[in-house]
CSV table of C-alpha atoms in Angstrom, one decimal:
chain,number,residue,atom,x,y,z
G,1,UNK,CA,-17.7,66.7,45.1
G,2,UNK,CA,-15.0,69.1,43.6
G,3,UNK,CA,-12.7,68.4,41.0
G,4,UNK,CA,-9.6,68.1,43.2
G,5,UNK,CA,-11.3,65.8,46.2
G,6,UNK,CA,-10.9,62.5,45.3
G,7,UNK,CA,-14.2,60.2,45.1
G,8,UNK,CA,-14.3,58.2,48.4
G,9,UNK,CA,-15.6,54.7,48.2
G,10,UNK,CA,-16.6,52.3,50.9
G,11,UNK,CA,-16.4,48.7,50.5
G,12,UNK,CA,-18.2,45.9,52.6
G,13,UNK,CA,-17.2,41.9,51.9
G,14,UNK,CA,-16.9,39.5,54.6
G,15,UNK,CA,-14.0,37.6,52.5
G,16,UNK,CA,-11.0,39.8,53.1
G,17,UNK,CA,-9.4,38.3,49.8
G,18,UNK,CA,-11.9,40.7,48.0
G,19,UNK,CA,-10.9,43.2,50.0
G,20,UNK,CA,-7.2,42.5,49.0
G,21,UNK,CA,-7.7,42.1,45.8
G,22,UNK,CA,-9.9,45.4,45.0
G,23,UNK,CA,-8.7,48.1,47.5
G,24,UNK,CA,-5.2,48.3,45.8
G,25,UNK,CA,-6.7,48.2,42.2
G,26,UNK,CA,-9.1,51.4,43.2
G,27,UNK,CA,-6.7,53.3,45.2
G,28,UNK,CA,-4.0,52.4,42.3
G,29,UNK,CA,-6.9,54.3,39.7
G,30,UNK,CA,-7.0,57.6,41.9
G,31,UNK,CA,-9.9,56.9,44.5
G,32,UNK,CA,-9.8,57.0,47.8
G,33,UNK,CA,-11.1,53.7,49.9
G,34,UNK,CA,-11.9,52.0,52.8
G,35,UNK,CA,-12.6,48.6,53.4
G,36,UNK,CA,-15.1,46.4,55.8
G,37,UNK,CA,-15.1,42.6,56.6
G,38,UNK,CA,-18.1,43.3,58.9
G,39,UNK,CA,-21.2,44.9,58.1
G,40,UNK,CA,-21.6,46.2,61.6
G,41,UNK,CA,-18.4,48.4,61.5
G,42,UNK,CA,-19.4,49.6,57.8
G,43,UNK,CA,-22.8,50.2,59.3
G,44,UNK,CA,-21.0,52.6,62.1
G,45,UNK,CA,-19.0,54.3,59.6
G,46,UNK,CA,-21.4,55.6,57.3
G,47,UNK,CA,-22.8,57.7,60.5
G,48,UNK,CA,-19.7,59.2,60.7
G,49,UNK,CA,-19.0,60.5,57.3
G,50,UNK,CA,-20.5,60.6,53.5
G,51,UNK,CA,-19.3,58.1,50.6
G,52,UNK,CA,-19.6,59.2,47.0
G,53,UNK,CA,-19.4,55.2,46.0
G,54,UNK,CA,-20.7,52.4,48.4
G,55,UNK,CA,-19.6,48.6,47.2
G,56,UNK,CA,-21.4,45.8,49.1
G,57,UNK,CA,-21.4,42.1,49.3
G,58,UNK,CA,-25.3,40.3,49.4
G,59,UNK,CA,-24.6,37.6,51.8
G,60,UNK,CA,-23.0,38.2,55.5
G,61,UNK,CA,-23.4,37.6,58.5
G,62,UNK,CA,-25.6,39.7,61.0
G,63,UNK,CA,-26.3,42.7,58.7
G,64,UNK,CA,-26.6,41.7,55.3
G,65,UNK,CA,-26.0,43.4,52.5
G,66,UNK,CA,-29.6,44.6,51.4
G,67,UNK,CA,-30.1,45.5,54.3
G,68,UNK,CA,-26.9,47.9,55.1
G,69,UNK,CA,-27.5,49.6,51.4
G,70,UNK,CA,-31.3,50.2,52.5
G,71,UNK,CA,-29.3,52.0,55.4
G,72,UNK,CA,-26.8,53.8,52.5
G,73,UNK,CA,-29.4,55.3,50.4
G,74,UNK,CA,-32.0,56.5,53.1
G,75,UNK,CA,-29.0,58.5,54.5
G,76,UNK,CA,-27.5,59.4,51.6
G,77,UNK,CA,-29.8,59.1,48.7
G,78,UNK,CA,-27.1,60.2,46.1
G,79,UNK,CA,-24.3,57.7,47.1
G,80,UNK,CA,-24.0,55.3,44.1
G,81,UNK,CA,-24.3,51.5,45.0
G,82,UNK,CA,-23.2,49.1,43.7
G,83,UNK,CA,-23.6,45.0,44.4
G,84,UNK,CA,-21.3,42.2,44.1
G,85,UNK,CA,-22.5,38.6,44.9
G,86,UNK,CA,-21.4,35.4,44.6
G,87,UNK,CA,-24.9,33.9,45.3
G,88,UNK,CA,-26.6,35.8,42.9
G,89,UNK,CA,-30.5,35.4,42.2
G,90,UNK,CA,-33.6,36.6,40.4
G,91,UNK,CA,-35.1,38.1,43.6
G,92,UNK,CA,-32.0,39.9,44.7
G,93,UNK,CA,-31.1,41.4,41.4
G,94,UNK,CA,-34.6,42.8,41.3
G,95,UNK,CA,-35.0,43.7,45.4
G,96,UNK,CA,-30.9,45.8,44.5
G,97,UNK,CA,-32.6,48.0,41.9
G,98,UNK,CA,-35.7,48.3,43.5
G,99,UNK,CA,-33.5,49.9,46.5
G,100,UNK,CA,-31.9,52.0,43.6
G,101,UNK,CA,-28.9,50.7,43.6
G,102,UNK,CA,-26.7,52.0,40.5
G,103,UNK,CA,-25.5,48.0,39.3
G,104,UNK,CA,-25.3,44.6,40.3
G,105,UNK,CA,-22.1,42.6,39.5
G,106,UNK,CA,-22.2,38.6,40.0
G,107,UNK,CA,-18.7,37.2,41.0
G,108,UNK,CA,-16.7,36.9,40.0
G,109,UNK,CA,-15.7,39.5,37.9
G,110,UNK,CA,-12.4,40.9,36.4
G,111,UNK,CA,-11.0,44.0,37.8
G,112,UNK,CA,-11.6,45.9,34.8
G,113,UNK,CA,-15.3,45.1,35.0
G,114,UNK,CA,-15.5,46.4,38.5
G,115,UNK,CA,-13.5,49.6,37.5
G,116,UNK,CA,-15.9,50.2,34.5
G,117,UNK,CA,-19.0,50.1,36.8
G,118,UNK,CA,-17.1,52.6,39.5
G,119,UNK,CA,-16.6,54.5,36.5
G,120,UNK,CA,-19.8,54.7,35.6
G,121,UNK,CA,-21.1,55.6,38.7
G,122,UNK,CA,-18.4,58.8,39.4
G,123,UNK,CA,-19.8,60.1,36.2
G,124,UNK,CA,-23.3,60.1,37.3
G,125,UNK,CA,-22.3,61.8,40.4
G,126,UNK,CA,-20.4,64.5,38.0
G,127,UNK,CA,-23.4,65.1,35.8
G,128,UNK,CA,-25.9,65.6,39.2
G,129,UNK,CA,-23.4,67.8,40.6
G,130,UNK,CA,-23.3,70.1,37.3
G,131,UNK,CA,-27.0,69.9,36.6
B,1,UNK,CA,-19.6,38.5,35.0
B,2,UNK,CA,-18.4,38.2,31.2
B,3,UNK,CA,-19.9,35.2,29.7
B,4,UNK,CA,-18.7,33.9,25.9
B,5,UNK,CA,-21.5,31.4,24.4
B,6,UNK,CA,-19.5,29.9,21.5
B,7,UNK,CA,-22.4,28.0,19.0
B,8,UNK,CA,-22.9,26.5,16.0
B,9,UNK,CA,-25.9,25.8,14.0
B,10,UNK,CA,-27.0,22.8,15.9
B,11,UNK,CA,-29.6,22.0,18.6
B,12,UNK,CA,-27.0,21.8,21.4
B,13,UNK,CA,-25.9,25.1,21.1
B,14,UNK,CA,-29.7,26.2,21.1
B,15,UNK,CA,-30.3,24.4,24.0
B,16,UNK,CA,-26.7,25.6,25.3
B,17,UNK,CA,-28.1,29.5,24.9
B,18,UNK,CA,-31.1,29.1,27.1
B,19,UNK,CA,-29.1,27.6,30.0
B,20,UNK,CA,-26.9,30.6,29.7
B,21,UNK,CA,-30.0,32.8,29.7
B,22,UNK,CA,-31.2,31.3,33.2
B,23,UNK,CA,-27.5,32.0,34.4
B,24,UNK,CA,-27.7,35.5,33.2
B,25,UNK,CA,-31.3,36.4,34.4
B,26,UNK,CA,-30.0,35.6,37.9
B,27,UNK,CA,-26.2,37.1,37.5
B,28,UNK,CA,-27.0,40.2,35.3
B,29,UNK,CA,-23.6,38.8,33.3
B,30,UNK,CA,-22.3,40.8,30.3
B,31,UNK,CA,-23.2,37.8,27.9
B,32,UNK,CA,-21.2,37.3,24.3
B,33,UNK,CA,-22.9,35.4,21.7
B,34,UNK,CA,-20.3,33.9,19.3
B,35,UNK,CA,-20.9,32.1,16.1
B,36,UNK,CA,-17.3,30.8,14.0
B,37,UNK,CA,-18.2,31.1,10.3
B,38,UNK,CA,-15.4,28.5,9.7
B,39,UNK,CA,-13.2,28.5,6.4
B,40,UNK,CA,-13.4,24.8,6.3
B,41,UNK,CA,-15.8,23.5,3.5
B,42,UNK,CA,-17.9,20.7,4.7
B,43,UNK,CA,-17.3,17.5,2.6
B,44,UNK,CA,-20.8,16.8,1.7
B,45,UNK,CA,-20.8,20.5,0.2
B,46,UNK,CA,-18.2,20.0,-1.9
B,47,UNK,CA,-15.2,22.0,-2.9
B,48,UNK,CA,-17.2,25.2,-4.5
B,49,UNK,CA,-15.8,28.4,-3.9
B,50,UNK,CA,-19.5,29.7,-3.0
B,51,UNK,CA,-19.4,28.2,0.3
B,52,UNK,CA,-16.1,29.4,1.6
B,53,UNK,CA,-18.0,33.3,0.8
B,54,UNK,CA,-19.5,35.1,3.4
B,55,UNK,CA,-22.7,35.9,3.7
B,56,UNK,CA,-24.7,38.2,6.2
B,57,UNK,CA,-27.7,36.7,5.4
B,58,UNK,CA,-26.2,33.4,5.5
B,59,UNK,CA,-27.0,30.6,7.7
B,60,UNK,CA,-25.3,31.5,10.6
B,61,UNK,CA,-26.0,34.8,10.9
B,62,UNK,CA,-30.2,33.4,10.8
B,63,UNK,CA,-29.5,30.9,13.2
B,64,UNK,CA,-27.7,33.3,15.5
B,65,UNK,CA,-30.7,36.1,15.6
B,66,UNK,CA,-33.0,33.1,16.2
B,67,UNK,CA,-30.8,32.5,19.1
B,68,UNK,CA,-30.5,36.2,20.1
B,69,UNK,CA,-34.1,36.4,20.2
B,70,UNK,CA,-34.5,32.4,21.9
B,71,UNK,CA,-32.0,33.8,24.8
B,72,UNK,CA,-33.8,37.6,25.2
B,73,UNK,CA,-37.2,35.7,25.7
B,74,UNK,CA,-36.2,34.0,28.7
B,75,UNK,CA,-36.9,37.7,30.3
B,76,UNK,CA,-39.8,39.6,30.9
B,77,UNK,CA,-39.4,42.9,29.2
B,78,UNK,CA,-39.4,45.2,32.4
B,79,UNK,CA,-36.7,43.0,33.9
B,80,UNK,CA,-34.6,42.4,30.9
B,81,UNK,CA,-31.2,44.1,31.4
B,82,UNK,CA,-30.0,43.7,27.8
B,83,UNK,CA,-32.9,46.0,25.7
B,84,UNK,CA,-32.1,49.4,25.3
B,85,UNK,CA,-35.8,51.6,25.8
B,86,UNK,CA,-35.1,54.8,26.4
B,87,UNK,CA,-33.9,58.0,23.2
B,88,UNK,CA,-33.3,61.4,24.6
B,89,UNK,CA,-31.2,64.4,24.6
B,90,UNK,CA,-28.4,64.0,27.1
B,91,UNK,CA,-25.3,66.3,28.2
B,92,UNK,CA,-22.1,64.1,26.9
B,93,UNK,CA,-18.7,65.0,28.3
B,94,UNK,CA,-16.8,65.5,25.0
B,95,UNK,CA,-13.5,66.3,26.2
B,96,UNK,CA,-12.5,68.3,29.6
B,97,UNK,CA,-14.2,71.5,30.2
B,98,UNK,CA,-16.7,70.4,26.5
B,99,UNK,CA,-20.0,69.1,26.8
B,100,UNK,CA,-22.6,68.5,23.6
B,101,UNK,CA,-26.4,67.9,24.3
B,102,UNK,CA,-26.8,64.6,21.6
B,103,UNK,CA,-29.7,62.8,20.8
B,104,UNK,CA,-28.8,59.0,22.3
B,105,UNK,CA,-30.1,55.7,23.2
B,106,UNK,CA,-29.7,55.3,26.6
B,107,UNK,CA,-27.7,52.3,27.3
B,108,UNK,CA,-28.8,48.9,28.7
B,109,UNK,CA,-27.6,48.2,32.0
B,110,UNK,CA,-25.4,45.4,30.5
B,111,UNK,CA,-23.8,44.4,27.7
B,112,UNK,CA,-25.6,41.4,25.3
B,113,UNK,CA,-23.8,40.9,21.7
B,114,UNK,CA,-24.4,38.4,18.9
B,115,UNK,CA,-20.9,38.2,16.8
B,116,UNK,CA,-19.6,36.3,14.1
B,117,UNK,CA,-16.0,35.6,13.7
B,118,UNK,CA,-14.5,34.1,10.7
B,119,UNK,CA,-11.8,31.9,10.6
B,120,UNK,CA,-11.1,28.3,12.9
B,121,UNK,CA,-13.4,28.0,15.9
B,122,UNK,CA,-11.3,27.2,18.3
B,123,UNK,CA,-8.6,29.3,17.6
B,124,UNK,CA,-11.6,32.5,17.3
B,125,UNK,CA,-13.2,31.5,21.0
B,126,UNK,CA,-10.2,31.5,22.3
B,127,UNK,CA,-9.2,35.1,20.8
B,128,UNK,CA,-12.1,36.7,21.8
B,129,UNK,CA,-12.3,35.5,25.3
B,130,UNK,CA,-8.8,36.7,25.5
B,131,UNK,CA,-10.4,40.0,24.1
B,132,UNK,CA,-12.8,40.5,26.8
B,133,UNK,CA,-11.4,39.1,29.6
B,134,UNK,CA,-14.0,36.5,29.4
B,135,UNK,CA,-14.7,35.3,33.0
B,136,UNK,CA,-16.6,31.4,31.3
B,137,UNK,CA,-16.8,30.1,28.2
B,138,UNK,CA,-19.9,28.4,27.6
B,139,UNK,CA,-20.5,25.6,24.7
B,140,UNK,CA,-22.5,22.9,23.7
B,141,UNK,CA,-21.8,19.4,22.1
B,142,UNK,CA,-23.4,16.6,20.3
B,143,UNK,CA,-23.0,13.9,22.6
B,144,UNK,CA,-24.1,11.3,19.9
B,145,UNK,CA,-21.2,11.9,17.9
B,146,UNK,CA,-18.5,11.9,21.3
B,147,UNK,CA,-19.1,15.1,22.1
B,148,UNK,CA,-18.2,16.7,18.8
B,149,UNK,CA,-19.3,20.1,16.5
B,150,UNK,CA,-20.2,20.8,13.2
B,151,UNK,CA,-17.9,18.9,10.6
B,152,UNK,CA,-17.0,16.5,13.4
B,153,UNK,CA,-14.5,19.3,15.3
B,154,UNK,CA,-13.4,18.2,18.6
B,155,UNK,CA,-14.2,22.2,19.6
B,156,UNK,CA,-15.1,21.8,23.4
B,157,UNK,CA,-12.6,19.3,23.9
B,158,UNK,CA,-9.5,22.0,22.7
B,159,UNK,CA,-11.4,24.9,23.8
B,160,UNK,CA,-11.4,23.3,27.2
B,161,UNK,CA,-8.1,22.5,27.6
B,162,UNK,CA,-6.8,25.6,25.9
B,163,UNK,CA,-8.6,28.7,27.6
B,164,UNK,CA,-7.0,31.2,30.4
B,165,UNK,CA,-10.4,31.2,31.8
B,166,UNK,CA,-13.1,28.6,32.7
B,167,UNK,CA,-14.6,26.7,30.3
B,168,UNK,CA,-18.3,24.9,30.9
B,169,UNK,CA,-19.0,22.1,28.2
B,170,UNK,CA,-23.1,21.7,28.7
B,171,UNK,CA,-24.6,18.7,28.1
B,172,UNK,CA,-28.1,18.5,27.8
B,173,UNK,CA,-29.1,14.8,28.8
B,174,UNK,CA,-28.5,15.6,32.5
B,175,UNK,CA,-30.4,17.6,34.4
B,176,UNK,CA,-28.1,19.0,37.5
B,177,UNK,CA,-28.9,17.7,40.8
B,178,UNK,CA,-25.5,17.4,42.3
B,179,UNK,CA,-22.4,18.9,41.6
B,180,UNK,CA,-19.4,17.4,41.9
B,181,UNK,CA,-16.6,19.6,42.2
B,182,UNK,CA,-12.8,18.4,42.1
B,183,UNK,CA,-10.5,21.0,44.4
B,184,UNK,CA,-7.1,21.5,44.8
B,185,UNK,CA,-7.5,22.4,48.3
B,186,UNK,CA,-3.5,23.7,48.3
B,187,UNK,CA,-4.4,26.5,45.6
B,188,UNK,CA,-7.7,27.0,44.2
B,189,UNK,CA,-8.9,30.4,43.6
B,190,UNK,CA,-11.3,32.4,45.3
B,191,UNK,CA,-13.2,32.9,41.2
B,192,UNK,CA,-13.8,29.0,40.9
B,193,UNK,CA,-15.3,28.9,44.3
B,194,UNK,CA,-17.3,31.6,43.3
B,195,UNK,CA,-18.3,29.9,40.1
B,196,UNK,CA,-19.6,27.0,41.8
B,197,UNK,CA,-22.0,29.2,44.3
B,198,UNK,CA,-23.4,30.8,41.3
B,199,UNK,CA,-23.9,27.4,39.5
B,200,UNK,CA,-25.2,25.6,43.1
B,201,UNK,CA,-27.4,28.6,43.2
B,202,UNK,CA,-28.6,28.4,39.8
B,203,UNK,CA,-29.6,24.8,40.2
B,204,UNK,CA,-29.9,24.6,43.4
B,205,UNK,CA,-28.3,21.6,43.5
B,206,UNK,CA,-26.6,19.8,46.4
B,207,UNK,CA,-22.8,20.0,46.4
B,208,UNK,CA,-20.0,17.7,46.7
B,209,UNK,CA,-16.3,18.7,47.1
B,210,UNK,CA,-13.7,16.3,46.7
B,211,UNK,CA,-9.8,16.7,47.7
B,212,UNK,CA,-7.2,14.4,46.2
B,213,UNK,CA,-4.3,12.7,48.5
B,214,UNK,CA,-1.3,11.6,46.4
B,215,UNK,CA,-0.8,8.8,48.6
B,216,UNK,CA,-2.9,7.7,51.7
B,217,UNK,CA,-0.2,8.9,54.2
B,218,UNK,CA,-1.5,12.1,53.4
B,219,UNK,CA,-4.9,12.1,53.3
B,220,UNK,CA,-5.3,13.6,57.2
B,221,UNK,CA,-3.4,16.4,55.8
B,222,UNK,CA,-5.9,16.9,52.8
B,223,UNK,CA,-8.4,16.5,55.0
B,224,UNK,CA,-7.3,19.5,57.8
B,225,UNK,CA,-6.9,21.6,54.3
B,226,UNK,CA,-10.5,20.9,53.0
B,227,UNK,CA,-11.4,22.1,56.4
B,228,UNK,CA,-11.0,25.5,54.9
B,229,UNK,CA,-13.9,25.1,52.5
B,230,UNK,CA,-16.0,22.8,54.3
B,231,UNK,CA,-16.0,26.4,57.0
B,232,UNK,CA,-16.3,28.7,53.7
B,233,UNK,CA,-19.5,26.8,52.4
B,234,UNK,CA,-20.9,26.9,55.8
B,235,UNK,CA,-20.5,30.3,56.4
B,236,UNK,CA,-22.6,30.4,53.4
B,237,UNK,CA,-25.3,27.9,54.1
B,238,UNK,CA,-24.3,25.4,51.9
B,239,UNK,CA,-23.5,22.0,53.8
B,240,UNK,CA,-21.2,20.4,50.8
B,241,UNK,CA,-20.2,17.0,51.2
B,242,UNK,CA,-17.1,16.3,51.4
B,243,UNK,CA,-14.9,13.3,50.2
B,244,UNK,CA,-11.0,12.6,49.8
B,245,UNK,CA,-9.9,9.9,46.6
B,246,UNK,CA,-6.6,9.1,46.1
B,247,UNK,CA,-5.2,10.4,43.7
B,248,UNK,CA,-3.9,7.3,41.3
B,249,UNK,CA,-7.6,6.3,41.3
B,250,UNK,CA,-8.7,9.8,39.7
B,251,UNK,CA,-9.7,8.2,36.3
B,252,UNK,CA,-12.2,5.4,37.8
B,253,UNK,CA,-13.4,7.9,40.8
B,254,UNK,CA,-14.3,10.5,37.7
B,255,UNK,CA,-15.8,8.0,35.9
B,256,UNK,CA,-18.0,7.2,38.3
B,257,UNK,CA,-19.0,10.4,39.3
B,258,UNK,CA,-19.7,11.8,36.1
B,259,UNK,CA,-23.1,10.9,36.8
B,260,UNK,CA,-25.0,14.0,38.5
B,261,UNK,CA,-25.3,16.4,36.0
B,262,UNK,CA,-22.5,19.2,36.4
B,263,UNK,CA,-18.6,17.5,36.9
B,264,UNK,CA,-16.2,20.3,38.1
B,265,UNK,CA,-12.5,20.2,37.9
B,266,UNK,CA,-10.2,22.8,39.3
B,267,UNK,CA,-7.5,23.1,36.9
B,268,UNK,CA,-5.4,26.0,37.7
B,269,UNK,CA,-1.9,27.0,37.2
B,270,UNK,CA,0.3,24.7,39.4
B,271,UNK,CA,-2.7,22.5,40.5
B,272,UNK,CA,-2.7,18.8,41.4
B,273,UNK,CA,-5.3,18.1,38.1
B,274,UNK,CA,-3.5,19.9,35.7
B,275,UNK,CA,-0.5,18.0,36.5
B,276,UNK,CA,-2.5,14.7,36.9
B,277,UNK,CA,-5.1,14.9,33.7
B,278,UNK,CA,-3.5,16.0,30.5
B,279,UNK,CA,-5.0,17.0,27.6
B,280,UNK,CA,-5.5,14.0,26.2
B,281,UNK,CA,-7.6,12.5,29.4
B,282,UNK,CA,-9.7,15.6,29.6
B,283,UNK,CA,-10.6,15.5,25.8
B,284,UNK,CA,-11.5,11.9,26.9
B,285,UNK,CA,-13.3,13.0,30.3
B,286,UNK,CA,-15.5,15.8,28.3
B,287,UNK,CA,-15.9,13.5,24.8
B,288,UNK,CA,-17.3,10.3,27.5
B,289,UNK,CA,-19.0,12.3,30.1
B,290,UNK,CA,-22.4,12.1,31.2
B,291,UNK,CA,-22.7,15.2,32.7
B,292,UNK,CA,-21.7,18.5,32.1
B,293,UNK,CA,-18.2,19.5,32.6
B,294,UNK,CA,-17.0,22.6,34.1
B,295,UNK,CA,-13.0,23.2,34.3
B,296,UNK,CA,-12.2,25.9,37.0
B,297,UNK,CA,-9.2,28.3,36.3
């Protein structure tokens, strides 16, 4: 990623109010993103092109979220994921990191907390790509 | 998640912490722990100036490390997101085109505080949840004394009715088996539906929604509009119950169903509650309540 490309980000929810409600918010803050209600179109995408930032829902229908990030990082192992849930447990916080996901964020959530974690993860892709 | 636990020095609000610690070990939340080192002097202490000072190794301060450490125990020390483990030399950005290599701790993945604030309680809750855009305020009561704090402050009561963001009044007597969850089904937001499947999940306790009709001519109206979440929760796999009240019965149909452990009232800007329950009855509804009380905004 150079300085002047803008860091893509995929997002998957299957409530489209998510959707609404973060796509503006990121594109407004510089990135560039796309958005999924269905984990099967995300699922096409991502054998299509590379996403710096990859921001999944748990619970959907057909492919779920755990297992379309297992999909994510075996491609791409240095896309950063991140999780959002709204049905958020013990098992799936620790199943997310195990898969190396970069953080976990139970809904709901303010916009700045979801910024701050995108953050987060665009300056760990900074730092691998200078080391 | 940003979750404010507001205590005192008194059982509640220990039992008040570990409930928020089972919430947090399954959410990962950004957790606040507030104590109010109030300027009020307690009338069995009398009017010395000594107890109006500050102390750091006061009272509060002990009971709120004993409550830090209460709260940090309810995770096993590989999982626990709040401990910071790791010092090491790491590149840091200073400014553009600067970096210094700097001996740091490496942060924990989230955020766990223990603050004190000085000044009155419910005026310093409030300001700090403001502060951190606090998604739920989280606070105990003694339910012996009508649901009161320290020096008999009705704090849950005003800090309930006065917040920008949700406010969950925990009472300990009930264990949560149901929750009972009071919609506006014109307006409520997609965050206090999302509070509830974090709380259902938490306990995993059996869910009932209930839609209010203004008069009964309307209720197939209500009903076609709590379609909407009766297909949301299913979509899920959560098979909610679902039940319409009219609306000039709320007080008795409250009443009554303040009896399975976690009451939930949607009481957003413009909602049919707010309008219908003013402060006064939810002061009465939190100070007389069984169960828990959660209001949604």
């Amino acid at each position: 990623m150079s300085d002047e490309e803008k860091t893509s980000i995929l997002i998957l929810d299957d409530e489209a109010i998510v959707l609404k409600r973060l796509r503006p918010a990121l594109e407004k803050a510089g990135y560039e993103v796309e958005t999924f209600v269905r984990s099967s179109d995300a699922s096409s995408r991502i054998t299509e092109r590379q996403f710096d930032i990859v921001i999944t829902d748990l619970k959907m229908e057909g492919l779920d979220g755990m297992q379309f990030l297992t999909q994510v990082k075996e491609r791409f192992p240095k896309t950063e994921v991140i999780v959002i849930t709204g049905f958020a447990t013990m098992d799936t916080v620790k199943e997310s990191f195990q898969k190396g996901v970069l953080d976990f964020l139970a809904k709901p959530f303010k916009l700045g907390e979801i910024l701050e974690t995108v953050k987060k993860a665009e300056t760990k892709i900074k730092q691998a790509d200078d080391s | 998640m940003r979750i404010l636990v507001a205590v005192d020095q008194n059982p509640y609000s220990a039992h008040t912490v570990g409930e928020v610690a089972k919430l947090a070990a399954n959410t990962w939340a950004n957790v606040s722990l507030l104590g109010v080192q109030s300027k009020r002097v307690p009338k069995n202490e009398g009017s010395d100036a000594k107890t109006r000072s500050w102390k750091t190794d006061g009272p509060l301060p002990n009971v709120l490390s004993a409550y830090r450490d209460n709260f940090l125990s309810y995770f096993k020390e590989e999982d626990c997101p709040y401990t910071e483990r790791e010092f090491g030399y790491k590149m840091i950005e200073l400014r553009k085109g600067l970096w210094e290599e700097l001996y740091v701790c490496k942060s924990a993945k989230k955020n766990f505080r223990a603050l004190i604030r000085i000044g009155n309680p419910v005026k310093e809750i409030l300001a700090e949840a403001k502060e951190e855009e606090t998604d739920l305020i989280v606070l105990g009561c003694d339910t012996s004394q009508g649901c009161s704090w320290e020096n008999n402050m009705a704090v849950p009561q005003k800090v309930a009715n006065d917040a920008a963001c949700s406010v969950l009044v925990a009472k300990k007597e009930k264990k949560v088996e149901r929750i009972v969850c009071c919609l506006d089904h014109d307006r409520v937001s997609q965050q206090s539906l999302e509070m509830i499947n974090q709380l259902v999940t938490l306990h995993s306790a059996k869910l009932t929604i209930v839609g209010f009709a203004e008069s009964e001519g309307i209720k197939t109206r209500v009903e076609k509009k709590l379609d909407n979440v009766l297909r949301y929760y299913h979509e899920r796999d959560i098979e909610p119950w679902i039940e319409i009240a009219e609306l000039s019965s709320l007080d008795t149909f409250i009443a009554q169903e303040a009896q399975w452990g976690l009451m939930a009232l949607w009481m957003g800007k413009m909602s049919i509650l707010e309008k219908a329950l003013p402060k006064s009855k939810v002061k009465k509804l939190i100070k007389g309540s069984e169960s828990s009380v959660l209001i949604l905004r």
